[in-house]
XYZ file of C-alpha atoms in Angstrom:
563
model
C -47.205 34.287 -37.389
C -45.139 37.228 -38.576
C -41.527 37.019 -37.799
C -40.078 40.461 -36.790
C -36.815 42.086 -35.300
C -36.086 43.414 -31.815
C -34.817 46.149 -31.707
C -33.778 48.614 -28.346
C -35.681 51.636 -28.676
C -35.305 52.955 -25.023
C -33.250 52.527 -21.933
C -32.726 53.466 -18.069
C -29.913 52.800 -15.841
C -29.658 53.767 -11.642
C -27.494 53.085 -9.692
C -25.520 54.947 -7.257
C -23.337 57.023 -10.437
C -26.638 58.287 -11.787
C -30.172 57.779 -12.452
C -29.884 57.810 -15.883
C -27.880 55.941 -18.632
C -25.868 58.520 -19.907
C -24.777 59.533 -16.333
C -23.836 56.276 -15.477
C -21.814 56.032 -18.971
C -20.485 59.560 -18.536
C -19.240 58.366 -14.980
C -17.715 55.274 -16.007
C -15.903 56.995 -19.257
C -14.320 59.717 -16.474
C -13.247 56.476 -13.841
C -15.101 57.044 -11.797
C -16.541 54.218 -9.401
C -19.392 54.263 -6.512
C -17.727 51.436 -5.131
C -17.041 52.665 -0.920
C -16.412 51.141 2.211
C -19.570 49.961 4.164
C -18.851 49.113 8.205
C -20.784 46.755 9.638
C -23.294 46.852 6.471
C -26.631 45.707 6.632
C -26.638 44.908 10.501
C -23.684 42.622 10.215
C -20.233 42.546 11.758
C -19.027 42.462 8.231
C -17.314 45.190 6.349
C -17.652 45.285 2.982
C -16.606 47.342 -0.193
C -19.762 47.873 -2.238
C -21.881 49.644 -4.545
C -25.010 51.296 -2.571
C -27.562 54.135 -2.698
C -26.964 56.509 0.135
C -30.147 57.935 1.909
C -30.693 60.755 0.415
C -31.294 58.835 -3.025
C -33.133 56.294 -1.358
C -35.854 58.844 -0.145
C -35.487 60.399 -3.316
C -36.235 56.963 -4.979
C -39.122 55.338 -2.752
C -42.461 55.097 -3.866
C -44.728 55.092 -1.139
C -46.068 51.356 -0.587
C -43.825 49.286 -2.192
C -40.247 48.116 -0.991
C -37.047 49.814 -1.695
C -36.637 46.878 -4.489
C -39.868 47.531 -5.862
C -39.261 51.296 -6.250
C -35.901 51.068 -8.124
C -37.839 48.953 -10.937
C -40.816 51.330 -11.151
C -38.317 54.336 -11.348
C -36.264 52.564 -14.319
C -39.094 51.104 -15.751
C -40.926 54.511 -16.160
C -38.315 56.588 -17.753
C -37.778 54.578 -20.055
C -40.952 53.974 -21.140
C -41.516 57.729 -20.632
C -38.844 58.804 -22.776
C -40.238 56.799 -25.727
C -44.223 57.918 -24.935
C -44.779 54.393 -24.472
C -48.350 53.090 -23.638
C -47.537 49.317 -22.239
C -51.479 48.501 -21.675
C -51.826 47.201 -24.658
C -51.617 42.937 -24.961
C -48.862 43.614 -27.842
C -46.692 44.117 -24.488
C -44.996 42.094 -22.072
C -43.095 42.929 -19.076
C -39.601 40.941 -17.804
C -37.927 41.323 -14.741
C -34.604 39.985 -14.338
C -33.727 39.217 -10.422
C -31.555 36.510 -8.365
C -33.518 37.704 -5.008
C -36.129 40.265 -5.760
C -37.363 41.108 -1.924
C -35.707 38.298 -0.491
C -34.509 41.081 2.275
C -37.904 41.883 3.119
C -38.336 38.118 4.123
C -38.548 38.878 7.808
C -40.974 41.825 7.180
C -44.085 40.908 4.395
C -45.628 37.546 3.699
C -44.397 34.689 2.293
C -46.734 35.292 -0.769
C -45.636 38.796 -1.342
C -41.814 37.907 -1.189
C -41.809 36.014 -4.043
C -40.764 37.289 -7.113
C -43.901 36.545 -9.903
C -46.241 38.434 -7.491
C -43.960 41.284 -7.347
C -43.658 41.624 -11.064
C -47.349 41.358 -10.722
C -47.744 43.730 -8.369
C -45.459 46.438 -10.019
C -46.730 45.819 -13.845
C -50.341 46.535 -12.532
C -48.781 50.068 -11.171
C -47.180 50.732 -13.894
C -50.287 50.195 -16.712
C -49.207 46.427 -18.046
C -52.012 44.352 -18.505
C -50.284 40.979 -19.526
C -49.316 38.738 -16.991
C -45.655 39.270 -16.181
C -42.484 37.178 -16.457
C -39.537 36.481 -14.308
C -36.204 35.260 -15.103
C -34.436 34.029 -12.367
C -31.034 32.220 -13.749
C -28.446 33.443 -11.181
C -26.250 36.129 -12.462
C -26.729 35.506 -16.009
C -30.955 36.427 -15.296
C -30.291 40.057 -17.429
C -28.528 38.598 -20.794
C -31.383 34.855 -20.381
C -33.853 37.874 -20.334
C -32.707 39.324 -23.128
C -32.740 36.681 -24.879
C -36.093 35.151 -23.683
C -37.697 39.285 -25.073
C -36.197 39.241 -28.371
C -37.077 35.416 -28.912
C -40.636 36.515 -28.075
C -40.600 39.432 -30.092
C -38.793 37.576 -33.330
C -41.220 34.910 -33.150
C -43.963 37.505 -33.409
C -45.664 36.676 -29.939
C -45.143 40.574 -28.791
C -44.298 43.494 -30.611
C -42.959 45.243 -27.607
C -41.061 43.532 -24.246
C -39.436 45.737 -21.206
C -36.796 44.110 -19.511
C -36.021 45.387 -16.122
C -33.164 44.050 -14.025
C -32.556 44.513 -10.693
C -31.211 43.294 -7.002
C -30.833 45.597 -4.164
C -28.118 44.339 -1.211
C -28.688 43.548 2.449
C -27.962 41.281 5.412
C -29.245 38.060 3.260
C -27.401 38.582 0.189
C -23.828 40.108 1.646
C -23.831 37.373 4.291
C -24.476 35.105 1.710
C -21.251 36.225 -0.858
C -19.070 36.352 2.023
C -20.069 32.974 3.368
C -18.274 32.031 0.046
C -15.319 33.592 0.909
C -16.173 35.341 -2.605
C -15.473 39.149 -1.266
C -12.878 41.245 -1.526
C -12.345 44.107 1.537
C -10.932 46.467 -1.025
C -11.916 47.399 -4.450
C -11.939 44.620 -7.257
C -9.325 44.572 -9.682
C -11.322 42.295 -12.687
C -8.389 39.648 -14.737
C -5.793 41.341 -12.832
C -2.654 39.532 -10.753
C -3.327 41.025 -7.432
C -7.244 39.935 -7.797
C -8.793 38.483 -4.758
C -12.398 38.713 -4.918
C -15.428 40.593 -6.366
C -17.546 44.290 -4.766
C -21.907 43.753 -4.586
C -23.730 46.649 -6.186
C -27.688 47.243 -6.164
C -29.148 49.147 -9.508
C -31.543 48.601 -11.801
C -31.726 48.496 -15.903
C -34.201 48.694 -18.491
C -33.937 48.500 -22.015
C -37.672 48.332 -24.177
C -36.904 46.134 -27.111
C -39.510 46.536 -29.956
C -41.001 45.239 -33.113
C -40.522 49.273 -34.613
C -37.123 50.036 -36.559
C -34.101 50.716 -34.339
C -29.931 51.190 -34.333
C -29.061 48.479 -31.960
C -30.378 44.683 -31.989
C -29.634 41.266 -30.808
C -27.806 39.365 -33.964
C -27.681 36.395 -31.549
C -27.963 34.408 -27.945
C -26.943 31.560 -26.400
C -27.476 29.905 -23.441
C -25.192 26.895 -22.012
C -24.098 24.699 -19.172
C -20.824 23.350 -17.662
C -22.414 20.260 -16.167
C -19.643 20.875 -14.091
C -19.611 22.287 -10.492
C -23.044 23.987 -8.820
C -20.725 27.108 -7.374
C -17.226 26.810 -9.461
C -16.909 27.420 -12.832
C -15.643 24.841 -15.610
C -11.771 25.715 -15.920
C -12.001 24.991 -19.380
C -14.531 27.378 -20.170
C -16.623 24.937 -21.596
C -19.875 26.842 -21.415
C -19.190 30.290 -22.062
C -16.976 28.313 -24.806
C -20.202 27.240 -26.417
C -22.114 30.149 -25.753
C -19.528 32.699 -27.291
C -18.915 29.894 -30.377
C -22.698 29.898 -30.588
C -22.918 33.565 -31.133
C -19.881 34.884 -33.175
C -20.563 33.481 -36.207
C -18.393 34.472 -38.907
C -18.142 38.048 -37.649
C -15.142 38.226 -35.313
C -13.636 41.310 -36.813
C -16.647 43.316 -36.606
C -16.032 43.129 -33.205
C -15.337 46.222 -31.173
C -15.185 44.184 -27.806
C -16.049 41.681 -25.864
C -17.638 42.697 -22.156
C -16.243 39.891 -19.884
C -18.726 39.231 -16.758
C -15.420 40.371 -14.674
C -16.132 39.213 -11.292
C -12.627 39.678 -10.033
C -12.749 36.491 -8.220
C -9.657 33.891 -9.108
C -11.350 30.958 -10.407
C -14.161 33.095 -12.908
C -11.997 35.397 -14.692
C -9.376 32.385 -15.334
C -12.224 30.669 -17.264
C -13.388 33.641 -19.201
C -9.932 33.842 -20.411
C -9.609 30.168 -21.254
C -13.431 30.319 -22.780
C -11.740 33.279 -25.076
C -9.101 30.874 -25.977
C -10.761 28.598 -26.892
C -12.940 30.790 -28.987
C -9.535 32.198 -30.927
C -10.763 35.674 -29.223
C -7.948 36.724 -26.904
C -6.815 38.940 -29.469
C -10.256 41.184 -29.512
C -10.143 44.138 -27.004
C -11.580 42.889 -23.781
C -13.280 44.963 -21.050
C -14.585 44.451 -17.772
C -16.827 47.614 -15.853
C -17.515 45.972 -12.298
C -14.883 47.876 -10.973
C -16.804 50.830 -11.026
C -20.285 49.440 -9.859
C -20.115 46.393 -8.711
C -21.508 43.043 -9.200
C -25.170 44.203 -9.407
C -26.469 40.578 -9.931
C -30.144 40.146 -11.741
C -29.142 44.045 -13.253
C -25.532 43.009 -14.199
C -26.111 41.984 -17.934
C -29.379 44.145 -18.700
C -26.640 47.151 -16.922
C -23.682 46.069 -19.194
C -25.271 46.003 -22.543
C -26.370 49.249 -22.132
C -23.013 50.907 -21.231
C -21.292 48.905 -24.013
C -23.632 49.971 -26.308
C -23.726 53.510 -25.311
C -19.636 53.525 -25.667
C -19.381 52.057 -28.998
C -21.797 54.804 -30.334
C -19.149 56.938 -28.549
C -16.058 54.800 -30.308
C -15.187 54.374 -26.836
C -13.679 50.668 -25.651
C -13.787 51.477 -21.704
C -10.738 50.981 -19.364
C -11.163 48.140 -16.916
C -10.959 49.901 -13.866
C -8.364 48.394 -10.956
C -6.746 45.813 -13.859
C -2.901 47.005 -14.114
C -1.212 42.984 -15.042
C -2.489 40.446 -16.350
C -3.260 37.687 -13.818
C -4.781 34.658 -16.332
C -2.881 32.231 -18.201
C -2.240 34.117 -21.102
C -2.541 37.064 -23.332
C -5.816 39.065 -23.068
C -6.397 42.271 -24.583
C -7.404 44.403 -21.944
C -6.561 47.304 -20.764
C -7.224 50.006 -17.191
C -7.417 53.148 -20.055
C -10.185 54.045 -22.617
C -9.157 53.118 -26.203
C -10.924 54.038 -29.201
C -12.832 52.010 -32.119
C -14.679 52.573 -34.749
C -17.114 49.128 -35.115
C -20.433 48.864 -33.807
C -20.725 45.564 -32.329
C -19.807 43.982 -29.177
C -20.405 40.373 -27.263
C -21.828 40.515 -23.761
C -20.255 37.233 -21.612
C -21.529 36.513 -18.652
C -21.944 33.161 -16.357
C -23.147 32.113 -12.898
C -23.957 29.887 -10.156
C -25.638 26.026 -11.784
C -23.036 26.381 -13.967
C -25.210 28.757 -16.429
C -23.429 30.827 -18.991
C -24.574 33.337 -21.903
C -23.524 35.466 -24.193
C -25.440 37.669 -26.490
C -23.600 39.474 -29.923
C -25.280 42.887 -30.332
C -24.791 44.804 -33.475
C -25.546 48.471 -34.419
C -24.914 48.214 -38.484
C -28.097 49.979 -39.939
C -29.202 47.074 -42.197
C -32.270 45.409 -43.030
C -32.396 41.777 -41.453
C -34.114 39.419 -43.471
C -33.791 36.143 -40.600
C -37.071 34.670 -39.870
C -37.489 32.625 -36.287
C -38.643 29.257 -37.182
C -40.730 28.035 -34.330
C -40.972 24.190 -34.315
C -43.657 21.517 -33.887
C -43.273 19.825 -30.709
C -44.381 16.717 -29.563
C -44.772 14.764 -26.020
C -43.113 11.627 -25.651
C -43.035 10.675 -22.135
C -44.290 12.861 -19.243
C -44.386 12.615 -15.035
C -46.288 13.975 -11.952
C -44.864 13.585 -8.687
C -46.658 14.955 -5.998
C -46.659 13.987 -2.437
C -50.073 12.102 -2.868
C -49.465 10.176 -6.346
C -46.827 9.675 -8.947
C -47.758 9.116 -12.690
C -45.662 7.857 -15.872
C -47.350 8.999 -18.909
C -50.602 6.987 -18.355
C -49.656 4.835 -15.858
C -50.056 5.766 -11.909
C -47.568 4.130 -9.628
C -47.738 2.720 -6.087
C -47.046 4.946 -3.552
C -43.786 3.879 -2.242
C -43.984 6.216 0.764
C -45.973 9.438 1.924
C -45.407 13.283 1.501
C -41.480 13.918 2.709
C -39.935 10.412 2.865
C -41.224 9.633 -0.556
C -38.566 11.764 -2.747
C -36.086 10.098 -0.794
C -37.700 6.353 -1.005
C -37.829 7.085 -4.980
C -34.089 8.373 -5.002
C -32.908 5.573 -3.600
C -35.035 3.295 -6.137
C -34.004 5.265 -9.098
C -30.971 6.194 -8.488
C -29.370 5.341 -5.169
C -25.658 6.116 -6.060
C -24.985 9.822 -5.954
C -24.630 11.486 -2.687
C -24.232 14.758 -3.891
C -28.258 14.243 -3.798
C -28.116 14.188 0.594
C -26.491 17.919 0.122
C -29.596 19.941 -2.283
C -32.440 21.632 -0.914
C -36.118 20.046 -1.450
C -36.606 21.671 -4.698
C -33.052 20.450 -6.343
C -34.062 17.162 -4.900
C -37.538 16.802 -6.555
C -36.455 18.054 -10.158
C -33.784 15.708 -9.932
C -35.641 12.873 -8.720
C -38.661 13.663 -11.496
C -35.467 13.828 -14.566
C -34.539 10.820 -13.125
C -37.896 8.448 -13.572
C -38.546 10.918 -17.072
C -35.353 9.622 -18.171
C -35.587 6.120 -17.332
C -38.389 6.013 -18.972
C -37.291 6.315 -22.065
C -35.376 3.522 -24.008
C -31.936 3.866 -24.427
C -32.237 7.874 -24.599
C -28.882 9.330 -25.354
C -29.571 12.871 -26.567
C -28.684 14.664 -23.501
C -26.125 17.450 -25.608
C -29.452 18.544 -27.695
C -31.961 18.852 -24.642
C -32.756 22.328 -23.312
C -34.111 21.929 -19.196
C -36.496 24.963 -19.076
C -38.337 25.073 -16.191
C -41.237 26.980 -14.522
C -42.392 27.591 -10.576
C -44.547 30.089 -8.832
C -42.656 29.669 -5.458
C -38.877 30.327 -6.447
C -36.778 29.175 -3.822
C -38.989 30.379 -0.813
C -37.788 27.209 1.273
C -34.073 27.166 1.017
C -34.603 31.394 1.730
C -36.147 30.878 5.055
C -33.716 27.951 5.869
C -30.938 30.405 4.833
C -32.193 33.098 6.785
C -32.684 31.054 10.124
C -28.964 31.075 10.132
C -28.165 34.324 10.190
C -30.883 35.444 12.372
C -29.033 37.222 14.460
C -25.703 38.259 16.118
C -25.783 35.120 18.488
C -26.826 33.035 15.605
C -25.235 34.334 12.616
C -23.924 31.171 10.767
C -24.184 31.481 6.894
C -23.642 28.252 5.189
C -22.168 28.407 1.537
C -24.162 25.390 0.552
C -27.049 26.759 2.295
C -26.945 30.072 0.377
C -26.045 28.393 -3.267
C -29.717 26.194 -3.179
C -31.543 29.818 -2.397
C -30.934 30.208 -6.124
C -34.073 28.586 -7.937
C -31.689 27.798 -11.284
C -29.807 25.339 -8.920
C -31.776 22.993 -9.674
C -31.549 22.946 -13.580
C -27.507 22.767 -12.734
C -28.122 19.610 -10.462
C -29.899 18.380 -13.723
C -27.309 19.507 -15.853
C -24.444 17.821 -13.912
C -26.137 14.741 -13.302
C -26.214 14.243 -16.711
C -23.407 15.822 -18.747
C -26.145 18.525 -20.278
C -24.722 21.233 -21.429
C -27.418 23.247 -23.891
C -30.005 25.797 -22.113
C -30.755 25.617 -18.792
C -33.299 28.597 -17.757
C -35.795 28.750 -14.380
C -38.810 31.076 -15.172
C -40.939 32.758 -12.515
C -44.554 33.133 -13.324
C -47.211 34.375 -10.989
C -49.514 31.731 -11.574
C -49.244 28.667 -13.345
C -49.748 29.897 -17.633
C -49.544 27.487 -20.377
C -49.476 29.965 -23.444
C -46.486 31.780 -21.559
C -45.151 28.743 -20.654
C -45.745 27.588 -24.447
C -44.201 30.329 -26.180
C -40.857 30.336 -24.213
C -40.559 26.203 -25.241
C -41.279 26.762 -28.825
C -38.925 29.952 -29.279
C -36.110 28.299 -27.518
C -36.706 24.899 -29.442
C -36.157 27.237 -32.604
C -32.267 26.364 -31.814
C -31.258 24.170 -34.617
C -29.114 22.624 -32.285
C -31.374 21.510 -30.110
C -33.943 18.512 -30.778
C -35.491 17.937 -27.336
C -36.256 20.007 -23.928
C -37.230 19.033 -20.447
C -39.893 21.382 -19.290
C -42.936 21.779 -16.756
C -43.633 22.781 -13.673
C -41.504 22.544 -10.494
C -43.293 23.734 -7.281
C -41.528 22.935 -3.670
C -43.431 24.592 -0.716
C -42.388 22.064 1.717
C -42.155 18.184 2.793
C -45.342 17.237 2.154
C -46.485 20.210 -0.337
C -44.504 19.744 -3.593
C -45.528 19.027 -7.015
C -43.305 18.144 -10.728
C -45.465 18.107 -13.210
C -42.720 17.587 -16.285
C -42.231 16.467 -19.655
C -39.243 15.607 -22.211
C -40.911 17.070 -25.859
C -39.178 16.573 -29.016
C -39.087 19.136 -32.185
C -40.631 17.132 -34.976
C -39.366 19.773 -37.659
């Protein structure tokens, strides 16, 4: 197979600054923020300072039968495509969507099929002329910079010549209930790394950059992907994944550097760790920046957004102000600063982590150079597999006695397997089956010890769908309106990669794929191109379904790179 380059050829941002790119740079350049006070938002007693569309964009924005998350996509999806003359039906093109929720606020109000995320990249790549099957990265906050990855692995490895990557979350009662059941909020504007920081501002948008095959300025040098093993909700306050990740992609080209875009949440614990993950990477020296301040956390758009303002302001020379930081509130010195400064490099690092203790970071270059790297994909091998299902549980070859029956049997094999970790009594049914399934796939190997070189990548149809209704139940209304933290954490599908992660003291990839049916080849490629880590040598993968007690399925495998 060809190896090959991505490179960005197009790109779209809107949100409530503009509905292009270059509005939304132009905005952020003049400081200005769409971040406003919202009463009683969403049908809540809550007020909150967000990002959000008012109604005259949203009628200017809907698409008539599809949901107001549906029609941001399609809108950012199209002009970018448009502005390239892109045809996308040809099988040389894939479509990504990057989402933590997708339509998880129409819950209440469509079926439980059309909620979930793979059918509505389905439904909106059929609109829109795609005629592969389409792909859904759902890693908590870090979903835009895992996409971006996932497309240009695809496209290096030579399985696509062209991938869109679209992210996007829209806000409502499910998700703002959710942040402030956290405590994660702040009532006034954010003020990212700064003393007076108290929490982080939700904003809906959506992004799309089209990375190609075809000769381009601006490509992806590098990506990483890696864990904390630490905490499901609370960052590592050493840093130690976005540690890795940013060691992982630097290289030897620190002072090429015009920044490095921090993730920024504002909140106390997260931007104390992206300090200590820069000082641990000898980085708190490189200008810093942080751009939620003027937009929000927009969640499954918030890398896929980033990259493209930070690459649209070092092709102005531009290192953007970090709007609402005036002192430094971390441990020590950080580079950053609330004014614009000017540089004249043309490369930055995008750092960005979330809940299951996921971080990334991606270096992005614009030096007009040949690259001559070639994307080794490896031979893999099986060497111990399981199915557990509520009817029958196999090792490899061997099927096992049935312990117990549909929903006590996760919890009968837990207890046989493991038995000593509580934090298992806390996860939702999904978190609780991968676990279980590692578990016996673990066991089941002699004397394994390789857990630092094993990627978890794992694949569903479903997402989350349980833990969302049991989530929503408890904020059904104003006389029952009790949102749990732990509740809200396990409506994250990635959660259950972390629990992995933790249990185990993993901390190389961990990425949750969305697919809207069960596809080996796609399933296939994304193993093989994220095996081509030389640091890696094994990955637990397969198939994770959870649609209730007795209606679950892990179909998994550990598979070792044999060159």
């Amino acid at each position: 197979m060809e190896a090959q380059m991505a490179t960005l050829v197009a790109h779209n941002i809107i949100s409530p600054l503009g509905f292009t790119s270059e509005m939304n740079y132009h905005a952020i350049k003049c400081g200005n923020s769409s971040l406003r006070l919202c009463e009683k938002a969403f049908g809540t007693s809550l007020s909150v300072t967000a990002s959000v569309f008012d109604e005259e964009m949203r009628e200017q924005l809907l698409v008539e039968g599809f949901t107001w998350f549906e029609s941001l996509v399609i809108h950012s999806v199209r002009k970018a495509i448009a502005d390239i003359g892109m045809d996308v039906s040809g099988k040389e093109v894939c479509f990504v969507l990057s989402t933590t929720k997708a339509n998880v606020e129409s819950l209440d109000t469509i079926s439980d099929e059309q909620v979930l995320p793979g059918r509505t990249a389905e439904k909106i790549a059929r609109y829109l002329g795609f005629v592969n099957e389409p792909l859904v990265v759902c890693n908590a906050c870090i979903s835009g910079v895992s996409a971006l990855i996932a497309a240009s692995r695809l496209i290096d490895a030579g399985f696509y010549r062209h991938v869109v990557v679209c992210g996007c979350d829209v806000l409502g009662k499910f998700i703002v209930s959710g942040f402030e059941s956290l405590k994660a909020l702040s009532p006034d504007e954010c003020r990212p790394f700064d003393e007076e920081r108290i929490g982080l501002n939700l904003g809906e948008a959506a992004a799309t950059v089209v990375l190609s095959a075809s000769k381009g300025k601006w490509h992806i040098c590098r990506g990483a992907v890696c864990n904390d093993a630490y905490h499901i909700s609370t960052p590592s306050p050493k840093g130690i994944g976005s540690g890795m990740a940013l060691a992982k992609v630097l290289g030897n080209e620190k002072e090429e550097l015009a920044f490095i875009n921090l993730h920024g949440t504002a909140t106390l614990y997260n931007d104390q760790m992206e300090w200590k993950a820069l000082e641990r990477s000898h980085l708190t020296d490189v200008p810093a920046n942080a751009l939620k301040g003027y937009f929000g956390h927009t969640m499954g758009a918030a890398g896929v957004m980033e990259c493209i303002i930070s690459m649209l302001s070092a092709d102005d020379g531009v290192i953007l102000g970090t709007r609402g930081f005036h002192a430094s509130g971390v441990s020590g010195v950080i580079n950053m600063s609330s004014h614009n400064r000017s540089s004249d490099k043309n490369a930055f690092v995008k750092l960005i982590s979330g809940f299951g203790g996921c971080n990334a970071a991606v270096f992005f270059t614009g030096k007009a150079e040949e690259d001559n790297r070639v994307l080794h994909l490896p031979d893999y091998t099986t060497i111990n597999k399981v199915i557990l299902s509520s009817q029958e549980i196999w090792i490899n070859e061997n099927r096992l006695p049935m312990v117990e029956r549909g929903k006590n049997l996760i919890v009968e094999l837990y207890k046989r397997s493991m038995g000593d970790y509580p934090r298992f009594y806390k996860m939702d049914g999904l978190s609780r089956l991968g676990l279980v399934a590692a578990e016996l796939l673990f066991q089941s190997v002699p004397d394994f010890d390789s857990y630092e070189q094993t990627a978890i990548v794992l694949f569903n149809h479903s997402s989350s769908l349980c833990a969302d209704k049991k989530y929503l139940a408890s904020i059904s209304g104003e006389n029952n309106f009790f949102p749990s933290p732990s509740a809200f954490v396990y409506t994250l599908p990635n959660i259950v990669n972390g629990e992995i992660a933790l249990r185990h003291g993993m901390h190389s990839e961990t990425s949750f794929y969305i697919l809207p049916e069960r596809d080996e080849k796609m399933m296939g490629q994304l193993v093989s191109s994220t095996l081509a880590d030389e640091n890696l040598s094994y990955c637990l993968t397969g198939w994770l379904e959870y649609m209730g007690e007795d209606d679950f399925i892990a179909d998994i495998r550990l598979i070792k790179k044999v060159n």
